[in-house]
mmCIF file of C-alpha atoms in Angstrom:
data_model
loop_
_atom_site.group_PDB
_atom_site.id
_atom_site.type_symbol
_atom_site.label_atom_id
_atom_site.label_comp_id
_atom_site.label_asym_id
_atom_site.label_seq_id
_atom_site.Cartn_x
_atom_site.Cartn_y
_atom_site.Cartn_z
ATOM 1 C CA MET A 22 85.173 183.215 8.519
ATOM 2 C CA ALA A 23 85.329 180.063 6.318
ATOM 3 C CA ARG A 24 86.258 176.871 8.208
ATOM 4 C CA GLU A 25 87.913 174.315 6.138
ATOM 5 C CA SER A 26 89.655 171.096 6.680
ATOM 6 C CA ASP A 27 93.123 169.413 7.072
ATOM 7 C CA PHE A 28 93.807 165.679 6.781
ATOM 8 C CA VAL A 29 96.798 164.272 8.679
ATOM 9 C CA PRO A 30 97.562 160.770 7.854
ATOM 10 C CA LEU A 31 98.256 158.149 10.807
ATOM 11 C CA ASN A 32 99.188 154.790 11.239
ATOM 12 C CA HIS A 33 97.213 152.604 13.661
ATOM 13 C CA ALA A 34 99.403 153.329 16.749
ATOM 14 C CA GLU A 35 99.920 157.218 15.890
ATOM 15 C CA LEU A 36 96.068 157.338 15.796
ATOM 16 C CA ARG A 37 95.322 155.532 18.982
ATOM 17 C CA ALA A 38 97.868 157.764 20.734
ATOM 18 C CA VAL A 39 96.314 161.007 19.222
ATOM 19 C CA VAL A 40 92.777 160.009 19.785
ATOM 20 C CA GLY A 41 93.560 158.797 23.370
ATOM 21 C CA PRO A 42 91.476 156.728 25.984
ATOM 22 C CA ASN A 43 87.611 157.556 25.530
ATOM 23 C CA SER A 44 88.597 160.157 22.878
ATOM 24 C CA ARG A 45 90.134 162.213 25.828
ATOM 25 C CA HIS A 46 93.309 163.549 24.002
ATOM 26 C CA VAL A 47 91.149 164.813 20.900
ATOM 27 C CA ALA A 48 88.773 166.551 23.447
ATOM 28 C CA LEU A 49 91.512 168.503 24.799
ATOM 29 C CA ILE A 50 93.003 169.716 21.472
ATOM 30 C CA GLU A 51 89.301 170.496 20.307
ATOM 31 C CA ASP A 52 88.742 172.592 23.472
ATOM 32 C CA ALA A 53 92.367 174.280 23.162
ATOM 33 C CA PHE A 54 91.865 175.584 19.639
ATOM 34 C CA LYS A 55 88.005 175.435 18.946
ATOM 35 C CA VAL A 56 88.527 172.995 16.226
ATOM 36 C CA LEU A 57 86.468 169.758 15.333
ATOM 37 C CA ILE A 58 88.587 166.716 15.147
ATOM 38 C CA GLU A 59 87.277 163.344 13.078
ATOM 39 C CA ALA A 60 88.861 160.216 12.579
ATOM 40 C CA PRO A 61 87.452 158.972 9.201
ATOM 41 C CA GLY A 62 90.074 156.242 8.883
ATOM 42 C CA GLY A 63 93.813 156.360 8.210
ATOM 43 C CA GLY A 64 94.202 159.568 9.866
ATOM 44 C CA VAL A 65 92.391 162.622 11.417
ATOM 45 C CA SER A 66 90.588 165.462 9.815
ATOM 46 C CA ILE A 67 90.884 168.918 11.593
ATOM 47 C CA ASN A 68 88.029 171.325 10.841
ATOM 48 C CA GLY A 69 88.235 175.002 12.044
ATOM 49 C CA GLY A 70 89.871 178.408 11.124
ATOM 50 C CA THR A 71 93.225 178.620 9.648
ATOM 51 C CA ARG A 72 95.347 179.536 12.676
ATOM 52 C CA ASP A 73 93.388 177.069 14.968
ATOM 53 C CA ARG A 74 93.831 174.062 12.305
ATOM 54 C CA SER A 75 97.677 175.039 12.256
ATOM 55 C CA ASP A 76 98.301 174.882 15.781
ATOM 56 C CA ALA A 77 95.984 171.844 16.202
ATOM 57 C CA ARG A 78 97.840 170.039 13.304
ATOM 58 C CA ARG A 79 101.066 170.825 15.173
ATOM 59 C CA VAL A 80 99.898 168.960 18.139
ATOM 60 C CA VAL A 81 98.727 165.964 16.338
ATOM 61 C CA GLU A 82 101.897 165.749 14.606
ATOM 62 C CA ASP A 83 103.905 166.044 17.704
ATOM 63 C CA LEU A 84 101.916 163.345 19.540
ATOM 64 C CA ALA A 85 102.109 161.120 16.427
ATOM 65 C CA LYS A 86 105.966 161.608 16.285
ATOM 66 C CA ARG A 87 106.160 160.632 20.106
ATOM 67 C CA ALA A 88 104.037 157.602 19.485
ATOM 68 C CA GLY A 89 106.416 156.639 16.432
ATOM 69 C CA LEU A 90 109.535 156.817 18.702
ATOM 70 C CA GLY A 91 107.763 153.965 20.993
ATOM 71 C CA ALA A 92 106.620 156.392 23.989
ATOM 72 C CA GLU A 93 103.355 156.040 25.746
ATOM 73 C CA VAL A 94 101.509 159.161 25.109
ATOM 74 C CA THR A 95 99.699 160.393 28.096
ATOM 75 C CA GLU A 96 97.428 163.371 29.038
ATOM 76 C CA ALA A 97 100.556 165.063 30.331
ATOM 77 C CA ASP A 98 102.050 164.894 27.101
ATOM 78 C CA VAL A 99 99.081 166.482 25.243
ATOM 79 C CA ARG A 100 99.125 169.241 27.593
ATOM 80 C CA ALA A 101 102.613 169.837 27.241
ATOM 81 C CA ALA A 102 102.259 169.709 23.250
ATOM 82 C CA LEU A 103 99.406 172.153 23.757
ATOM 83 C CA GLY A 104 101.332 174.718 25.682
ATOM 84 C CA LEU A 105 104.250 174.433 22.986
ATOM 85 C CA ALA A 106 102.103 174.921 20.085
ATOM 86 C CA ARG A 107 100.519 177.899 21.483
ATOM 87 C CA GLY A 108 103.997 179.306 21.769
ATOM 88 C CA GLY A 109 104.868 178.459 18.318
ATOM 89 C CA LYS A 110 107.164 175.608 19.054
ATOM 90 C CA GLY A 111 107.218 171.980 18.474
ATOM 91 C CA THR A 112 107.667 169.284 21.041
ATOM 92 C CA PRO A 113 111.045 168.172 21.488
ATOM 93 C CA GLY A 114 112.032 164.869 20.115
ATOM 94 C CA MET A 115 114.817 162.706 21.358
ATOM 95 C CA ALA A 116 117.383 164.182 18.848
ATOM 96 C CA ALA A 117 116.649 167.540 20.503
ATOM 97 C CA ALA A 118 118.142 166.137 23.842
ATOM 98 C CA GLY A 119 121.177 164.811 22.294
ATOM 99 C CA VAL A 120 121.232 161.690 24.444
ATOM 100 C CA SER A 121 119.686 158.171 24.161
ATOM 101 C CA LEU A 122 117.951 157.039 27.256
ATOM 102 C CA PRO A 123 116.837 153.334 27.979
ATOM 103 C CA GLY A 124 113.296 152.570 27.567
ATOM 104 C CA GLY A 125 110.865 152.331 30.385
ATOM 105 C CA LYS A 126 108.009 149.944 31.170
ATOM 106 C CA ARG A 127 105.589 152.406 29.224
ATOM 107 C CA GLY A 128 107.676 152.586 26.288
ATOM 108 C CA ALA A 129 110.909 155.095 25.142
ATOM 109 C CA ILE A 130 111.832 157.884 27.552
ATOM 110 C CA VAL A 131 111.716 161.134 25.739
ATOM 111 C CA PRO A 132 111.612 164.627 26.918
ATOM 112 C CA LYS A 133 108.038 166.005 27.201
ATOM 113 C CA THR A 134 108.700 169.705 27.140
ATOM 114 C CA LYS A 135 111.532 172.028 25.863
ATOM 115 C CA ALA A 136 112.672 172.437 29.318
ATOM 116 C CA GLN A 137 113.255 168.763 29.609
ATOM 117 C CA ALA A 138 115.157 168.563 26.415
ATOM 118 C CA ALA A 139 117.282 171.302 27.605
ATOM 119 C CA TYR A 140 117.914 169.729 30.628
ATOM 120 C CA LEU A 141 118.964 166.188 29.172
ATOM 121 C CA ASP A 142 121.430 168.289 26.795
ATOM 122 C CA MET A 143 122.862 169.993 29.908
ATOM 123 C CA LEU A 144 123.446 166.733 31.513
ATOM 124 C CA GLY A 145 125.411 165.590 28.747
ATOM 125 C CA ARG A 146 127.579 168.677 28.468
ATOM 126 C CA CYS A 147 128.324 169.757 32.053
ATOM 127 C CA GLU A 148 130.205 167.942 34.902
ATOM 128 C CA LEU A 149 127.994 169.614 37.468
ATOM 129 C CA SER A 150 124.217 170.140 36.637
ATOM 130 C CA PHE A 151 121.494 171.851 38.606
ATOM 131 C CA GLY A 152 117.781 170.891 37.979
ATOM 132 C CA VAL A 153 115.793 173.195 40.278
ATOM 133 C CA GLY A 154 112.021 173.572 40.133
ATOM 134 C CA PRO A 155 108.681 172.720 41.140
ATOM 135 C CA ALA A 156 107.529 169.091 41.866
ATOM 136 C CA GLY A 157 106.243 167.240 38.548
ATOM 137 C CA THR A 158 108.447 168.777 36.270
ATOM 138 C CA GLY A 159 110.617 165.367 35.810
ATOM 139 C CA LYS A 160 113.974 166.645 37.097
ATOM 140 C CA THR A 161 114.579 163.655 39.381
ATOM 141 C CA PHE A 162 113.135 161.041 37.074
ATOM 142 C CA LEU A 163 115.307 162.088 33.935
ATOM 143 C CA ALA A 164 118.444 162.567 36.170
ATOM 144 C CA ALA A 165 117.885 158.752 37.118
ATOM 145 C CA ALA A 166 117.257 157.863 33.638
ATOM 146 C CA TYR A 167 120.421 159.657 32.461
ATOM 147 C CA GLY A 168 122.315 158.185 35.105
ATOM 148 C CA ALA A 169 120.878 154.476 34.352
ATOM 149 C CA SER A 170 121.967 155.252 30.535
ATOM 150 C CA LEU A 171 125.469 155.785 31.528
ATOM 151 C CA LEU A 172 125.692 152.787 33.635
ATOM 152 C CA ARG A 173 124.116 150.544 31.239
ATOM 153 C CA ARG A 174 126.464 151.564 28.543
ATOM 154 C CA GLY A 175 129.370 151.258 30.891
ATOM 155 C CA GLN A 176 130.575 155.136 30.892
ATOM 156 C CA VAL A 177 130.151 155.136 34.551
ATOM 157 C CA ASP A 178 131.150 152.513 36.935
ATOM 158 C CA ARG A 179 128.684 153.426 39.667
ATOM 159 C CA LEU A 180 125.368 155.390 40.096
ATOM 160 C CA VAL A 181 125.445 157.052 43.500
ATOM 161 C CA ILE A 182 122.332 158.577 44.955
ATOM 162 C CA THR A 183 122.281 160.796 48.165
ATOM 163 C CA ARG A 184 119.994 163.472 49.844
ATOM 164 C CA PRO A 185 119.372 164.674 53.299
ATOM 165 C CA ALA A 186 117.683 161.866 54.907
ATOM 166 C CA VAL A 187 115.109 163.741 57.004
ATOM 167 C CA GLU A 188 113.898 167.338 57.242
ATOM 168 C CA ALA A 189 116.262 169.706 58.976
ATOM 169 C CA GLY A 190 118.742 166.867 59.926
ATOM 170 C CA GLU A 191 119.773 163.183 59.250
ATOM 171 C CA LYS A 192 118.478 161.532 62.769
ATOM 172 C CA LEU A 193 118.367 157.966 61.025
ATOM 173 C CA GLY A 194 119.028 156.118 64.294
ATOM 174 C CA PHE A 195 115.353 155.554 65.380
ATOM 175 C CA LEU A 196 114.645 153.871 62.242
ATOM 176 C CA PRO A 197 114.679 150.153 62.172
ATOM 177 C CA GLY A 198 116.912 148.094 60.014
ATOM 178 C CA ASP A 199 120.286 148.664 58.153
ATOM 179 C CA LEU A 200 121.512 151.781 56.307
ATOM 180 C CA ASN A 201 119.548 150.646 53.227
ATOM 181 C CA GLU A 202 116.426 150.142 55.120
ATOM 182 C CA LYS A 203 116.784 153.388 56.680
ATOM 183 C CA VAL A 204 117.413 155.580 53.539
ATOM 184 C CA ASP A 205 115.288 153.791 51.031
ATOM 185 C CA PRO A 206 111.984 155.270 52.098
ATOM 186 C CA TYR A 207 113.356 158.666 51.477
ATOM 187 C CA LEU A 208 114.677 157.690 47.845
ATOM 188 C CA ALA A 209 111.355 156.104 46.823
ATOM 189 C CA PRO A 210 110.932 158.375 43.876
ATOM 190 C CA ILE A 211 114.308 157.279 42.521
ATOM 191 C CA TRP A 212 113.992 153.730 43.244
ATOM 192 C CA GLU A 213 110.439 153.898 41.325
ATOM 193 C CA ALA A 214 112.242 155.548 38.441
ATOM 194 C CA LEU A 215 115.205 153.061 38.250
ATOM 195 C CA ASN A 216 112.832 150.017 38.733
ATOM 196 C CA ASP A 217 110.880 151.464 35.835
ATOM 197 C CA ILE A 218 113.877 151.797 33.464
ATOM 198 C CA LEU A 219 116.269 148.986 34.438
ATOM 199 C CA GLY A 220 113.602 146.712 36.053
ATOM 200 C CA ALA A 221 113.521 145.832 39.870
ATOM 201 C CA GLU A 222 115.780 142.664 39.495
ATOM 202 C CA ASP A 223 118.475 144.432 37.569
ATOM 203 C CA VAL A 224 118.405 147.415 39.951
ATOM 204 C CA GLN A 225 118.681 144.893 43.037
ATOM 205 C CA ARG A 226 121.496 142.935 41.357
ATOM 206 C CA ARG A 227 123.326 146.100 40.697
ATOM 207 C CA ARG A 228 122.746 147.131 44.167
ATOM 208 C CA ASP A 229 124.064 144.131 45.524
ATOM 209 C CA LYS A 230 127.315 144.445 43.364
ATOM 210 C CA GLY A 231 127.698 148.091 44.476
ATOM 211 C CA GLU A 232 127.233 149.542 41.207
ATOM 212 C CA ILE A 233 124.114 151.376 42.478
ATOM 213 C CA GLU A 234 124.574 153.068 45.882
ATOM 214 C CA ALA A 235 122.218 155.115 47.957
ATOM 215 C CA ALA A 236 123.417 156.777 51.349
ATOM 216 C CA PRO A 237 122.339 160.123 53.317
ATOM 217 C CA ILE A 238 124.568 163.003 52.677
ATOM 218 C CA ALA A 239 126.379 162.478 55.971
ATOM 219 C CA PHE A 240 128.025 159.388 54.831
ATOM 220 C CA MET A 241 129.601 161.156 51.740
ATOM 221 C CA ARG A 242 132.080 163.187 53.846
ATOM 222 C CA GLY A 243 135.807 162.064 53.372
ATOM 223 C CA ARG A 244 134.979 160.095 50.140
ATOM 224 C CA THR A 245 136.169 160.750 46.598
ATOM 225 C CA LEU A 246 133.617 159.468 44.006
ATOM 226 C CA SER A 247 135.426 158.602 40.788
ATOM 227 C CA HIS A 248 133.966 157.202 37.527
ATOM 228 C CA ALA A 249 130.345 157.790 38.929
ATOM 229 C CA PHE A 250 127.139 159.559 38.132
ATOM 230 C CA ILE A 251 125.930 161.311 41.426
ATOM 231 C CA ILE A 252 122.403 162.437 42.137
ATOM 232 C CA VAL A 253 121.844 164.769 45.038
ATOM 233 C CA ASP A 254 118.208 164.763 45.498
ATOM 234 C CA GLU A 255 116.134 167.192 47.620
ATOM 235 C CA ALA A 256 119.127 169.408 47.800
ATOM 236 C CA GLN A 257 117.100 172.446 48.993
ATOM 237 C CA ASN A 258 117.194 170.660 52.461
ATOM 238 C CA THR A 259 121.091 170.457 52.483
ATOM 239 C CA SER A 260 122.674 172.931 54.548
ATOM 240 C CA ARG A 261 125.500 175.179 53.074
ATOM 241 C CA LEU A 262 128.217 172.989 54.668
ATOM 242 C CA GLN A 263 126.670 169.801 53.588
ATOM 243 C CA MET A 264 126.425 171.264 49.977
ATOM 244 C CA LYS A 265 130.043 172.440 49.839
ATOM 245 C CA MET A 266 130.920 168.915 50.960
ATOM 246 C CA VAL A 267 129.047 167.001 48.621
ATOM 247 C CA LEU A 268 129.831 168.988 45.744
ATOM 248 C CA THR A 269 133.709 168.517 46.454
ATOM 249 C CA ARG A 270 133.265 164.544 46.433
ATOM 250 C CA LEU A 271 133.660 164.892 42.584
ATOM 251 C CA GLY A 272 136.393 162.492 41.214
ATOM 252 C CA GLU A 273 137.931 161.685 38.116
ATOM 253 C CA GLY A 274 135.578 160.581 35.445
ATOM 254 C CA ALA A 275 132.634 161.748 37.597
ATOM 255 C CA ARG A 276 129.503 163.688 36.894
ATOM 256 C CA MET A 277 126.907 165.127 39.538
ATOM 257 C CA VAL A 278 123.380 166.536 39.107
ATOM 258 C CA VAL A 279 121.873 168.248 41.922
ATOM 259 C CA THR A 280 117.949 168.508 42.020
ATOM 260 C CA GLY A 281 115.557 170.444 44.274
ATOM 261 C CA ASP A 282 112.954 172.867 44.624
ATOM 262 C CA PRO A 283 114.133 176.077 46.512
ATOM 263 C CA SER A 284 110.356 176.943 47.406
ATOM 264 C CA GLN A 285 110.153 173.799 49.451
ATOM 265 C CA VAL A 286 113.011 174.357 51.972
ATOM 266 C CA ASP A 287 112.175 172.241 55.243
ATOM 267 C CA LEU A 288 115.466 173.491 57.330
ATOM 268 C CA LEU A 289 114.664 175.175 60.697
ATOM 269 C CA ASN A 290 116.502 178.336 58.939
ATOM 270 C CA PRO A 291 115.475 178.205 55.496
ATOM 271 C CA ARG A 292 118.270 180.911 54.595
ATOM 272 C CA ASP A 293 120.973 178.236 55.456
ATOM 273 C CA SER A 294 119.673 176.266 52.451
ATOM 274 C CA GLY A 295 122.956 174.903 50.299
ATOM 275 C CA LEU A 296 121.124 174.866 47.137
ATOM 276 C CA ALA A 297 120.168 178.591 46.952
ATOM 277 C CA HIS A 298 123.680 179.543 48.074
ATOM 278 C CA ALA A 299 125.255 177.299 45.642
ATOM 279 C CA LEU A 300 123.102 178.552 42.496
ATOM 280 C CA ARG A 301 124.172 181.968 43.537
ATOM 281 C CA ILE A 302 127.982 181.509 43.954
ATOM 282 C CA LEU A 303 128.665 178.947 41.259
ATOM 283 C CA ASP A 304 126.684 180.956 38.587
ATOM 284 C CA GLY A 305 128.976 181.344 35.215
ATOM 285 C CA VAL A 306 131.599 178.874 36.760
ATOM 286 C CA GLU A 307 132.935 176.684 33.785
ATOM 287 C CA GLY A 308 131.524 173.086 33.521
ATOM 288 C CA VAL A 309 128.587 173.990 35.783
ATOM 289 C CA GLY A 310 125.049 174.162 34.170
ATOM 290 C CA VAL A 311 121.517 175.305 35.679
ATOM 291 C CA LEU A 312 118.258 174.554 34.453
ATOM 292 C CA LYS A 313 115.317 176.215 36.035
ATOM 293 C CA PHE A 314 111.900 174.745 35.596
ATOM 294 C CA ALA A 315 108.897 176.669 35.866
ATOM 295 C CA ALA A 316 105.150 175.764 36.697
ATOM 296 C CA ALA A 317 104.486 175.619 32.863
ATOM 297 C CA ASP A 318 106.739 172.551 32.877
ATOM 298 C CA VAL A 319 104.926 170.666 35.197
ATOM 299 C CA VAL A 320 103.823 167.160 33.457
ATOM 300 C CA ARG A 321 102.775 165.080 36.389
ATOM 301 C CA HIS A 322 99.125 166.171 36.386
ATOM 302 C CA ALA A 323 97.133 169.350 35.495
ATOM 303 C CA MET A 324 96.197 169.889 39.036
ATOM 304 C CA VAL A 325 99.704 169.959 40.182
ATOM 305 C CA GLU A 326 100.607 172.871 37.674
ATOM 306 C CA ARG A 327 97.582 174.732 38.958
ATOM 307 C CA ILE A 328 98.551 174.015 42.472
ATOM 308 C CA VAL A 329 102.127 175.418 41.786
ATOM 309 C CA ARG A 330 100.712 178.526 40.166
ATOM 310 C CA ALA A 331 98.583 179.249 43.149
ATOM 311 C CA TYR A 332 101.594 178.848 45.553
ATOM 312 C CA ASP A 333 103.655 181.014 43.320
ATOM 313 C CA ALA A 334 100.983 183.731 43.216
ATOM 314 C CA ASP A 335 100.577 183.683 47.019
ATOM 315 C CA ALA A 336 104.289 184.009 47.501
ATOM 316 C CA ALA A 337 104.470 186.858 44.997
ATOM 317 C CA HIS A 338 101.622 188.613 46.852
ATOM 318 C CA SER A 339 103.515 187.949 50.364
ATOM 319 C CA ARG A 340 106.523 189.359 49.028
ATOM 320 C CA ARG A 341 104.769 192.589 47.814
ATOM 321 C CA ASP A 342 103.208 193.188 51.300
ATOM 322 C CA SER A 343 106.414 192.617 52.966
ATOM 323 C CA SER A 344 108.080 195.445 50.781
ATOM 324 C CA ARG A 345 105.516 197.713 51.600
ATOM 325 C CA PRO A 346 105.760 200.427 54.272
ATOM 326 C CA ALA A 347 103.905 199.526 57.672
ATOM 327 C CA SER A 348 101.956 202.752 57.266
ATOM 328 C CA ASP A 349 100.660 201.481 54.047
ATOM 329 C CA LEU A 350 99.377 198.422 55.571
ATOM 330 C CA GLU A 351 97.518 200.013 58.482
ATOM 331 C CA ASP A 352 93.658 200.318 58.463
ATOM 332 C CA PRO A 353 92.565 203.941 57.872
ATOM 333 C CA ALA A 354 91.657 205.785 61.094
#
């Protein structure tokens, strides 16, 4: 089969993003599609079979588009683009999400996968959104980024963050310090996201003014949260009663996103998880949206995706064994 060449013109920033540190990005694309990519100047040349060139070109153009939006292009972005190219789809740009997010320390915040773009779109459409799935899919970071964008534009008065403070309970009394000092360690991922988006000084200033508030779910009881964006994180560790209580805190002009991983329940009785229960009974309710992320949507690190897939496979194997008759599991005499 004849191996031909395609040339993709790129500016300096786009070329640097496509090539990657020590040509790592190019190497990933070459390995994925069995092509040879060279950078003769002014762009990249893609050598290979027709289908392989087309897929590789799609990835190169997607990465260049991301760089053109001002976003940092990482190895996770390359892997996401490779997966979408294999499926015949392009990497979603900011327009696909229908929202405008503030830039972070590493550039513009744009969805890395089609699931992330759908998630952001859902946050813009639904009063109550659920983002569920494995670690590393960006569900909490994007919720924080979206909430920060609403707060910065004055579309909400407050950003309220809550979660079960500890596994299987909220036993905060033994921890030193005031409420914020007790809760903050459990909300580290969200504070890191907000510090990256708004800057640590702005986050602290807004916390001092009450525009950003963090509290364990137990402290939500009896409140009505109006004109606020509420993030309920690690929701798989809420009980059914806690979930009902926090969902009914919604007041006028408020929106809420509930995030969690149903496979990581730390409750003494996992069947009491309020997240799984809420997903079941709220399915189809007007104004409620659900986005379920999968292992393929993991953008944190390639190893994280492999770990998630291994655990999913083990869980599926365990379910098959538990459904088999006991006689089938006994060793032959």
